[in-house]
mmCIF file of C-alpha atoms in Angstrom:
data_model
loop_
_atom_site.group_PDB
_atom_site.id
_atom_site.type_symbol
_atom_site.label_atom_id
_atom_site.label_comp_id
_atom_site.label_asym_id
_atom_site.label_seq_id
_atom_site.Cartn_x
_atom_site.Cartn_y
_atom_site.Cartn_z
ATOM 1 C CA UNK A 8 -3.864 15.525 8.821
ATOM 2 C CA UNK A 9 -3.357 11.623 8.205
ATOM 3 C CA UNK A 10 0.256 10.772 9.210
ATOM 4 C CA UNK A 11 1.759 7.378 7.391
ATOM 5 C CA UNK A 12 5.271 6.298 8.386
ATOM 6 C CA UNK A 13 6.606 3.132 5.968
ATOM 7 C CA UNK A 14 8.920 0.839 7.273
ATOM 8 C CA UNK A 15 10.858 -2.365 6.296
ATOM 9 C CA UNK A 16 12.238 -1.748 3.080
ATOM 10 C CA UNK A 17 15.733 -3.317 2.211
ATOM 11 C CA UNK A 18 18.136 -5.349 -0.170
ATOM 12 C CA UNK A 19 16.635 -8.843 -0.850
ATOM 13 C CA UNK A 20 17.360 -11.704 -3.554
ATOM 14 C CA UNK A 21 15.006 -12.655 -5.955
ATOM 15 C CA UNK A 22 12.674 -15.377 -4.902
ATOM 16 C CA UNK A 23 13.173 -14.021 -1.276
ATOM 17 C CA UNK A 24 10.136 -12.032 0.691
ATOM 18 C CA UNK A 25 10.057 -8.755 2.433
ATOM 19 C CA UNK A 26 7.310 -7.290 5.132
ATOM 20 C CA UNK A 27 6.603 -3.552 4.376
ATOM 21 C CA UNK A 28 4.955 -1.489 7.460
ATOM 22 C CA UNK A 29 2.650 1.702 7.614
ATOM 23 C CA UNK A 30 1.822 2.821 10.638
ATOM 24 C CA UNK A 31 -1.096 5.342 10.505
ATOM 25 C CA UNK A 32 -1.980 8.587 12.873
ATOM 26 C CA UNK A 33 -4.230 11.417 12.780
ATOM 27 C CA UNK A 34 -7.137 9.919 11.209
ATOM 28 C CA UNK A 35 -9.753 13.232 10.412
ATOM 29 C CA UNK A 36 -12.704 10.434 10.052
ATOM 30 C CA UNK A 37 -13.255 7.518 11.379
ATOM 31 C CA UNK A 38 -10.430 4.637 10.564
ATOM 32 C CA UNK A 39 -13.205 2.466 9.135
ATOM 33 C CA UNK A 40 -13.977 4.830 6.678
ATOM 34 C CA UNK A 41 -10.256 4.558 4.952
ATOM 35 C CA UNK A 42 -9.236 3.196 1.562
ATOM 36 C CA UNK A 43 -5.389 2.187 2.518
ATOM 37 C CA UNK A 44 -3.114 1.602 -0.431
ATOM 38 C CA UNK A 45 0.600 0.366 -1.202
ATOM 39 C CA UNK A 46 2.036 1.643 -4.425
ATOM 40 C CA UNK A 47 5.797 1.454 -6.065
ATOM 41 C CA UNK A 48 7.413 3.674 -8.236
ATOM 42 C CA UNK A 49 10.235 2.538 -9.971
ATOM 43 C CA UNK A 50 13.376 5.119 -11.288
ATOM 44 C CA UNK A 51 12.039 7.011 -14.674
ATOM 45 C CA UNK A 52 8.468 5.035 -14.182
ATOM 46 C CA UNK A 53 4.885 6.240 -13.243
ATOM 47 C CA UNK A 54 3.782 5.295 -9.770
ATOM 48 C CA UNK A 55 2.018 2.078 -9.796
ATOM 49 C CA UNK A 56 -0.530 0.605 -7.829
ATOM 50 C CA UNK A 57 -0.042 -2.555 -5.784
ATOM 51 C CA UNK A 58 -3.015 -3.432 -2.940
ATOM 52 C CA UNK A 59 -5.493 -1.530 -1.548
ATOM 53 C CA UNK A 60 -7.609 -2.758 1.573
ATOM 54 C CA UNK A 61 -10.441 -1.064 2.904
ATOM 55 C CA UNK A 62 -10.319 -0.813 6.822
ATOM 56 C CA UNK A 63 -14.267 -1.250 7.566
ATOM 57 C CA UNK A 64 -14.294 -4.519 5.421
ATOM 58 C CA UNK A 65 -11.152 -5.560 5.170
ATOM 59 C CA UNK A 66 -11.317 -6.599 1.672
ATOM 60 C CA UNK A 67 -8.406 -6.522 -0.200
ATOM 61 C CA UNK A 68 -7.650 -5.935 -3.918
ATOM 62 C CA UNK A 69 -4.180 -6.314 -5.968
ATOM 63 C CA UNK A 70 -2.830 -5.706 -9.303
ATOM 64 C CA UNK A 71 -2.203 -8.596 -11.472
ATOM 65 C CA UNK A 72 0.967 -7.835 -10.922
ATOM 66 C CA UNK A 73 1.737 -8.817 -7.203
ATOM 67 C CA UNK A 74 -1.210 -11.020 -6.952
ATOM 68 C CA UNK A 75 -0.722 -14.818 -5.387
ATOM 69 C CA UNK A 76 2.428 -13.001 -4.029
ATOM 70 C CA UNK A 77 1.924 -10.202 -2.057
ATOM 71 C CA UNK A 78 -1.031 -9.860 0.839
ATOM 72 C CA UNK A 79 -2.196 -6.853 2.211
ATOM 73 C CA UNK A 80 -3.367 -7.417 5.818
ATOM 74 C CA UNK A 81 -4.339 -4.534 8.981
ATOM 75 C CA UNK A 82 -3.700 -4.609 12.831
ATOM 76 C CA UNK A 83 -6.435 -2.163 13.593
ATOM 77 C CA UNK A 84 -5.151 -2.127 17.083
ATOM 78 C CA UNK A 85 -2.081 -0.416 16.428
ATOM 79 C CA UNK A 86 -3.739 1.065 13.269
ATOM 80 C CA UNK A 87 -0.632 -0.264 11.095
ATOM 81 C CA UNK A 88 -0.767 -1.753 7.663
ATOM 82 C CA UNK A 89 1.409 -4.925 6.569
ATOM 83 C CA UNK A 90 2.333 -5.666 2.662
ATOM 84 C CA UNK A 91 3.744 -9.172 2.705
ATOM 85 C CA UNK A 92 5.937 -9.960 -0.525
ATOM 86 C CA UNK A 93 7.112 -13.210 -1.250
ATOM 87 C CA UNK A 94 8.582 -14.385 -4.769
ATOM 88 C CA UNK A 95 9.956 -11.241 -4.922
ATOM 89 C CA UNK A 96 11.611 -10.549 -8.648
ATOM 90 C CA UNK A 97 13.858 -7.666 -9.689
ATOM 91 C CA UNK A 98 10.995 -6.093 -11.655
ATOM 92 C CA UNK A 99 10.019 -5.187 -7.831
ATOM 93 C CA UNK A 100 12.684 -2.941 -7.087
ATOM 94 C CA UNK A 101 11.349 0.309 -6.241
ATOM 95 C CA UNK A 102 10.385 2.955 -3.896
ATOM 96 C CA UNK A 103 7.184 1.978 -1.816
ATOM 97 C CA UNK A 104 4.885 4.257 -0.770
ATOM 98 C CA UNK A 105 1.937 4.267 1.550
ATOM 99 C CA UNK A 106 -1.567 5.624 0.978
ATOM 100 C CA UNK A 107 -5.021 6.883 2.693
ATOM 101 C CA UNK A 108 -8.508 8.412 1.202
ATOM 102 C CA UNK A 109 -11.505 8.398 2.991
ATOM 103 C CA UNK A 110 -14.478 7.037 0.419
ATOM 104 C CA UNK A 111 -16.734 4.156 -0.167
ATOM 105 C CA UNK A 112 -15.745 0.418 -0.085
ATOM 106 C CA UNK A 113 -16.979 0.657 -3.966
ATOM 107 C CA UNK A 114 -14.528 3.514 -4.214
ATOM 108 C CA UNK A 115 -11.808 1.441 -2.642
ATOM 109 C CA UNK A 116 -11.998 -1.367 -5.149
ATOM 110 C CA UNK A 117 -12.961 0.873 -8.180
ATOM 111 C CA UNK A 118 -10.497 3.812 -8.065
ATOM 112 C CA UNK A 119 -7.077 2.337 -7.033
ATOM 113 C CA UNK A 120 -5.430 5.406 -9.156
ATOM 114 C CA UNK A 121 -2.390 7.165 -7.455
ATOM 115 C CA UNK A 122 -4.036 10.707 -7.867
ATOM 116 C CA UNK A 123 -7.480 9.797 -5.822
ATOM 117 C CA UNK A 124 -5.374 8.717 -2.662
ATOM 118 C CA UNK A 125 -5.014 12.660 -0.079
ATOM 119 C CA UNK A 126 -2.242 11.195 1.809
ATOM 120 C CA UNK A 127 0.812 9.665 1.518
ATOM 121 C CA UNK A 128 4.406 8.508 3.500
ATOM 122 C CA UNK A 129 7.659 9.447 2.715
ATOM 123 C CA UNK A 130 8.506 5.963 0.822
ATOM 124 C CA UNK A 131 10.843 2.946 1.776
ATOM 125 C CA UNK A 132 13.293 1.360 -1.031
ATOM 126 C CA UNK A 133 12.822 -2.186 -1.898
ATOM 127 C CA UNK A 134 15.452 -3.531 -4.282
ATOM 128 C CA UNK A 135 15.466 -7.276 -5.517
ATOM 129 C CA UNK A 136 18.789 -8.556 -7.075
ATOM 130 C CA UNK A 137 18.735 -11.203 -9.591
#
């Protein structure tokens, strides 16, 4: 079973910038074959989708959101996932979470919904103050 472990979480100011970690284990397929997400989920709110990247291409997608100032990047060496967040605001405090599915590269980019992702970390807080 995929193992994700999130890291690097913490108390920041707004406008300041955070580097989130997943490190990734116990692939069943091959690592190529993973969609890789980051999502939030904020107290009383759904969980919401932030970046996905798929490992064979490397492509990268983002909600409107977070886009121009968050980047989703891979070290396929140590099989770890980065989610870079500058410009960070207060309406990105939450709990971040790390995600894996095996599927398509079309998948990837087409399904970035919370309930298609198998696998998931335990979560590391992220609060902005204003």
């Amino acid at each position: 079973q995929v193992q994700l472990v999130e890291s690097g979480g913490g108390s920041v100011q707004a406008g300041g910038s955070l580097r989130l970690s997943c490190a990734a284990s116990q692939f069943t397929y091959s690592y190529s074959m993973y969609c890789m997400g980051w999502f939030r989920q904020a107290p009383g709110k759904e969980r919401e989708w932030v970046a996905s990247i798929y490992i064979g291409s490397g492509s990268t997608y983002y909600a409107d959101s977070v886009k121009g100032r968050f980047t989703m990047s891979q070290d396929n060496v140590k099989d770890t996932l980065y989610l870079q967040m500058n410009s960070l605001k207060p309406e990105d405090t939450a709990m971040y979470y790390c995600a894996a599915d095996p599927r398509t590269m079309r998948s990837c980019s087409a399904y970035p919904d919370p309930e298609r992702f198998a696998y998931w970390g335990q979560g590391t807080q992220v609060t902005v103050s204003s």
